[in-house]
Amino acid sequence: MSRSSTHKVLVAVGAALIAATWLYLVLVRPTDWESVGGSTEALITLGGYVGGTLALLAGVLPTLPARTVAIIPVALILNILIGQVVGSIGIPLYLDAVGTILVAALAGSRAGLATGALSSVVWALFNPLALPFAAGSALTGWLAGWAIHKGAFRNIFLAFASGVVLGLITGAIAAPVAAFVYGGTAGVGTGALVSLFREMGNSLLGSVTLQSFISDPLDKGLIMVIVFAVIAALPKKTRRALSPNRSEVSLSH
C-alpha cells in the first residue's frame, strides 16, 4: 500500500471512530460527566475520540508542510481561549472554531477535521464538558475545508452564507449530545435560550435543537467571516506556503 493510500485509510478509520463514538453518546446518554475519567461511559468516549483523533493526525500531519503543522497548536489555543471566554458570558454563541476553520482554509478539509477533533480532546483536559462535542468539532473542520475549496471564500457574503449552512448541519449533530449528556447546554447564553424554549412547552431535545438552529448558524457564519478576513489579509506567498499542494486559497476581492 502506498503512503498516500495509508494516509487515506488512517483518516477514514479516525473519522469512523469519531462517528461511532458520537453514536454511542447519543444512544447511551451518559449523565455522569464530572471528569473525563469519572465513569465507564466517559472513559469509552475518551478512548473513542482520542483514538480517532490520533488516527486522523497520523493520516493528515505527514501530508502537511511544516509551516502548516506549526500553526495547529496556535489554532487550538484560539479555539480554547475564545470558547472559554464566550461560553462564560451571556451571548448565545460559541466562537470556538476560529482556529479549526483557519486551518481548514489554509490546509484543506482533512487538516480541519483533525484540528477540530484534537481541539475538543485537548480542551477536555481543562474542561471535560468539551469532549462529547468532538464529533461536531471535527465535522466543522471537514465541512468548512470542503466549502472553502468549493469557493465559499469568493466573497464575504458567500462566506457568511456558507457558515450559516455549516451551522445548521453541525447544530443538528451537537443538539442530541447537549440534550442527552448535559440535559441542555453548557454555555451561559445558550443555556438561557434552552430554558426559554423549555418554558414555552417544548421538549428538552426540541428546545436544544431550536437553540442550536439559532446559535450555530450565526456562530459559524461569523467565524467564516472572521477567517475570510484573516485569509484575505495574508500575503499570497504566505497562503501558498501554508497550503499542502502549494495552491492559494480561492479568494476574490
Short mmCIF file of C-alpha atoms in Angstrom, two decimals:
data_model
loop_
_atom_site.label_atom_id
_atom_site.label_comp_id
_atom_site.label_asym_id
_atom_site.label_seq_id
_atom_site.Cartn_x
_atom_site.Cartn_y
_atom_site.Cartn_z
CA MET A 1 0.00 0.00 0.00
CA SER A 2 1.35 3.42 -0.96
CA ARG A 3 1.89 6.15 1.60
CA SER A 4 -0.96 8.15 0.12
CA SER A 5 -3.33 5.21 0.46
CA THR A 6 -2.19 4.58 4.02
CA HIS A 7 -2.88 8.18 4.94
CA LYS A 8 -6.36 7.99 3.44
CA VAL A 9 -7.10 4.77 5.33
CA LEU A 10 -5.96 6.33 8.61
CA VAL A 11 -8.19 9.35 8.02
CA ALA A 12 -11.14 7.08 7.23
CA VAL A 13 -10.53 4.98 10.35
CA GLY A 14 -10.23 8.08 12.51
CA ALA A 15 -13.41 9.59 11.12
CA ALA A 16 -15.25 6.30 11.62
CA LEU A 17 -14.11 6.05 15.25
CA ILE A 18 -15.28 9.58 15.97
CA ALA A 19 -18.63 8.98 14.28
CA ALA A 20 -19.11 5.73 16.20
CA THR A 21 -18.30 7.47 19.49
CA TRP A 22 -20.87 10.17 18.73
CA LEU A 23 -23.47 7.47 18.06
CA TYR A 24 -22.53 5.77 21.33
CA LEU A 25 -23.08 9.01 23.23
CA VAL A 26 -26.48 9.57 21.66
CA LEU A 27 -27.63 6.01 22.33
CA VAL A 28 -26.18 5.51 25.84
CA ARG A 29 -26.87 9.06 27.06
CA PRO A 30 -24.34 9.16 29.92
CA THR A 31 -25.01 11.74 32.61
CA ASP A 32 -22.01 11.32 34.95
CA TRP A 33 -19.61 13.81 33.40
CA GLU A 34 -17.83 15.50 36.28
CA SER A 35 -14.45 14.44 34.91
CA VAL A 36 -13.11 12.76 31.80
CA GLY A 37 -12.37 9.60 33.79
CA GLY A 38 -15.37 9.87 36.05
CA SER A 39 -17.33 6.94 34.63
CA THR A 40 -17.11 3.99 32.27
CA GLU A 41 -19.07 5.92 29.65
CA ALA A 42 -16.66 8.85 29.92
CA LEU A 43 -13.65 6.56 29.51
CA ILE A 44 -15.20 4.90 26.45
CA THR A 45 -15.91 8.32 24.98
CA LEU A 46 -12.38 9.45 25.73
CA GLY A 47 -10.92 6.32 24.15
CA GLY A 48 -13.05 6.64 21.04
CA TYR A 49 -12.33 10.29 20.47
CA VAL A 50 -8.63 10.10 21.35
CA GLY A 51 -8.15 7.01 19.18
CA GLY A 52 -9.98 8.63 16.29
CA THR A 53 -8.03 11.84 16.68
CA LEU A 54 -4.68 10.03 16.74
CA ALA A 55 -5.61 8.15 13.57
CA LEU A 56 -6.60 11.42 11.91
CA LEU A 57 -3.35 13.08 12.92
CA ALA A 58 -1.32 10.11 11.68
CA GLY A 59 -3.09 10.34 8.35
CA VAL A 60 -3.02 14.11 7.97
CA LEU A 61 0.16 15.52 9.52
CA PRO A 62 2.62 13.78 7.14
CA THR A 63 0.83 15.42 4.20
CA LEU A 64 1.16 18.97 5.54
CA PRO A 65 4.06 21.41 5.23
CA ALA A 66 5.95 22.02 8.47
CA ARG A 67 4.72 25.62 8.49
CA THR A 68 1.12 24.46 8.49
CA VAL A 69 1.71 21.88 11.22
CA ALA A 70 3.21 24.66 13.32
CA ILE A 71 0.00 26.71 13.25
CA ILE A 72 -2.19 23.87 14.56
CA PRO A 73 -1.17 24.48 18.23
CA VAL A 74 -1.97 28.16 17.71
CA ALA A 75 -5.36 27.15 16.32
CA LEU A 76 -6.04 25.02 19.40
CA ILE A 77 -5.20 27.90 21.72
CA LEU A 78 -7.50 30.20 19.76
CA ASN A 79 -10.36 27.72 19.98
CA ILE A 80 -9.98 27.10 23.69
CA LEU A 81 -9.37 30.67 24.83
CA ILE A 82 -12.13 32.24 22.76
CA GLY A 83 -14.51 29.37 23.52
CA GLN A 84 -13.95 29.62 27.27
CA VAL A 85 -14.49 33.37 27.31
CA VAL A 86 -17.59 33.36 25.10
CA GLY A 87 -19.06 30.38 26.94
CA SER A 88 -18.85 32.23 30.25
CA ILE A 89 -20.70 35.36 29.15
CA GLY A 90 -24.31 35.88 28.21
CA ILE A 91 -24.28 35.76 24.41
CA PRO A 92 -25.78 32.64 22.76
CA LEU A 93 -22.70 31.89 20.66
CA TYR A 94 -19.54 29.76 20.94
CA LEU A 95 -16.86 31.15 18.58
CA ASP A 96 -14.74 28.13 19.49
CA ALA A 97 -13.93 27.05 15.94
CA VAL A 98 -11.94 30.02 14.65
CA GLY A 99 -8.67 28.09 14.75
CA THR A 100 -10.23 24.97 13.24
CA ILE A 101 -11.69 26.81 10.27
CA LEU A 102 -8.48 28.80 9.81
CA VAL A 103 -6.53 25.55 9.45
CA ALA A 104 -9.22 24.15 7.16
CA ALA A 105 -8.98 27.24 4.96
CA LEU A 106 -5.21 27.03 4.72
CA ALA A 107 -4.64 23.28 4.58
CA GLY A 108 -7.89 21.66 3.49
CA SER A 109 -10.74 19.62 4.89
CA ARG A 110 -8.71 16.72 6.30
CA ALA A 111 -6.49 19.10 8.26
CA GLY A 112 -9.62 20.85 9.51
CA LEU A 113 -11.12 17.50 10.51
CA ALA A 114 -8.06 16.58 12.57
CA THR A 115 -7.75 20.03 14.14
CA GLY A 116 -11.39 20.08 15.19
CA ALA A 117 -11.18 16.69 16.87
CA LEU A 118 -7.86 17.47 18.53
CA SER A 119 -9.22 20.76 19.83
CA SER A 120 -12.00 19.04 21.78
CA VAL A 121 -9.66 16.37 23.15
CA VAL A 122 -7.10 18.94 24.36
CA TRP A 123 -9.83 21.22 25.71
CA ALA A 124 -11.24 18.30 27.71
CA LEU A 125 -8.04 18.25 29.76
CA PHE A 126 -9.12 21.60 31.19
CA ASN A 127 -12.88 21.36 30.73
CA PRO A 128 -14.35 17.83 30.41
CA LEU A 129 -17.59 19.31 29.09
CA ALA A 130 -15.88 19.86 25.73
CA LEU A 131 -15.11 16.21 24.99
CA PRO A 132 -18.55 14.94 23.90
CA PHE A 133 -18.67 17.62 21.21
CA ALA A 134 -15.55 16.34 19.43
CA ALA A 135 -17.58 14.85 16.57
CA GLY A 136 -19.22 18.19 15.84
CA SER A 137 -15.88 19.97 16.03
CA ALA A 138 -14.31 17.51 13.62
CA LEU A 139 -17.24 17.81 11.23
CA THR A 140 -16.97 21.59 11.38
CA GLY A 141 -13.37 21.44 10.22
CA TRP A 142 -14.09 19.00 7.41
CA LEU A 143 -17.15 20.80 6.07
CA ALA A 144 -15.51 24.21 6.30
CA GLY A 145 -12.49 22.99 4.35
CA TRP A 146 -14.74 21.42 1.71
CA ALA A 147 -16.87 24.56 1.39
CA ILE A 148 -13.86 26.85 1.12
CA HIS A 149 -12.32 24.57 -1.51
CA LYS A 150 -15.57 24.84 -3.47
CA GLY A 151 -15.44 28.63 -3.40
CA ALA A 152 -17.04 29.77 -0.14
CA PHE A 153 -14.39 32.46 0.19
CA ARG A 154 -15.07 34.13 -3.15
CA ASN A 155 -16.65 36.99 -1.24
CA ILE A 156 -17.66 37.84 2.30
CA PHE A 157 -21.38 37.28 1.69
CA LEU A 158 -20.80 33.77 0.38
CA ALA A 159 -18.52 33.09 3.33
CA PHE A 160 -21.28 34.06 5.77
CA ALA A 161 -23.95 32.08 3.89
CA SER A 162 -21.71 29.01 3.84
CA GLY A 163 -21.19 29.39 7.57
CA VAL A 164 -24.95 29.52 8.14
CA VAL A 165 -25.41 26.22 6.29
CA LEU A 166 -22.44 24.76 8.14
CA GLY A 167 -24.02 25.80 11.44
CA LEU A 168 -27.33 24.15 10.61
CA ILE A 169 -25.56 20.84 9.95
CA THR A 170 -23.23 20.90 12.94
CA GLY A 171 -26.01 22.18 15.19
CA ALA A 172 -28.06 19.11 14.33
CA ILE A 173 -25.08 16.93 15.29
CA ALA A 174 -24.44 18.75 18.57
CA ALA A 175 -28.05 19.02 19.76
CA PRO A 176 -28.57 15.36 20.77
CA VAL A 177 -25.30 15.36 22.71
CA ALA A 178 -26.19 18.57 24.54
CA ALA A 179 -29.67 17.27 25.34
CA PHE A 180 -28.87 13.69 26.32
CA VAL A 181 -25.49 14.16 28.03
CA TYR A 182 -25.98 17.53 29.71
CA GLY A 183 -29.72 17.97 29.80
CA GLY A 184 -29.34 21.23 27.93
CA THR A 185 -26.18 23.09 27.05
CA ALA A 186 -23.03 24.13 28.87
CA GLY A 187 -22.91 27.80 27.81
CA VAL A 188 -24.49 30.64 29.77
CA GLY A 189 -26.14 32.40 26.83
CA THR A 190 -27.10 29.22 25.00
CA GLY A 191 -28.44 27.75 28.23
CA ALA A 192 -30.72 30.75 28.65
CA LEU A 193 -32.20 30.11 25.21
CA VAL A 194 -32.80 26.45 26.04
CA SER A 195 -34.55 27.44 29.26
CA LEU A 196 -36.73 29.89 27.36
CA PHE A 197 -37.83 27.25 24.86
CA ARG A 198 -38.50 24.80 27.68
CA GLU A 199 -40.75 27.34 29.39
CA MET A 200 -42.65 27.66 26.11
CA GLY A 201 -43.57 23.98 26.37
CA ASN A 202 -41.01 22.37 24.07
CA SER A 203 -39.33 19.06 24.88
CA LEU A 204 -35.71 19.02 26.02
CA LEU A 205 -34.42 17.78 22.66
CA GLY A 206 -36.71 20.17 20.82
CA SER A 207 -35.52 23.10 22.93
CA VAL A 208 -31.85 22.29 22.44
CA THR A 209 -32.39 21.79 18.71
CA LEU A 210 -34.15 25.14 18.39
CA GLN A 211 -31.33 26.79 20.30
CA SER A 212 -28.77 25.11 18.04
CA PHE A 213 -30.58 26.22 14.91
CA ILE A 214 -30.47 29.81 16.17
CA SER A 215 -26.99 29.93 17.69
CA ASP A 216 -24.97 27.66 15.41
CA PRO A 217 -25.75 29.24 12.02
CA LEU A 218 -24.96 32.72 13.33
CA ASP A 219 -21.89 31.44 15.14
CA LYS A 220 -20.42 29.64 12.13
CA GLY A 221 -21.38 32.48 9.80
CA LEU A 222 -19.45 34.95 11.96
CA ILE A 223 -16.46 32.63 12.20
CA MET A 224 -16.36 32.15 8.44
CA VAL A 225 -16.36 35.93 8.01
CA ILE A 226 -13.56 36.31 10.57
CA VAL A 227 -11.42 33.66 8.89
CA PHE A 228 -12.20 35.12 5.46
CA ALA A 229 -10.85 38.46 6.67
CA VAL A 230 -7.73 36.84 8.13
CA ILE A 231 -7.01 34.88 4.95
CA ALA A 232 -7.60 37.94 2.80
CA ALA A 233 -5.08 39.88 4.89
CA LEU A 234 -2.35 37.28 4.39
CA PRO A 235 0.09 37.79 1.52
CA LYS A 236 -0.44 35.42 -1.41
CA LYS A 237 3.02 33.98 -0.87
CA THR A 238 2.11 33.04 2.70
CA ARG A 239 -1.14 31.40 1.65
CA ARG A 240 0.68 29.31 -0.94
CA ALA A 241 3.41 28.34 1.53
CA LEU A 242 0.89 27.06 4.07
CA SER A 243 -1.14 25.05 1.55
CA PRO A 244 -0.27 21.33 1.23
CA ASN A 245 -0.41 21.46 -2.58
CA ARG A 246 1.06 24.95 -2.78
CA SER A 247 -2.16 26.28 -4.28
CA GLU A 248 -3.58 29.52 -2.99
CA VAL A 249 -6.87 29.66 -1.12
CA SER A 250 -9.55 30.78 -3.55
CA LEU A 251 -10.33 34.43 -2.80
CA SER A 252 -11.88 37.17 -4.82
CA HIS A 253 -11.81 40.77 -3.64
#
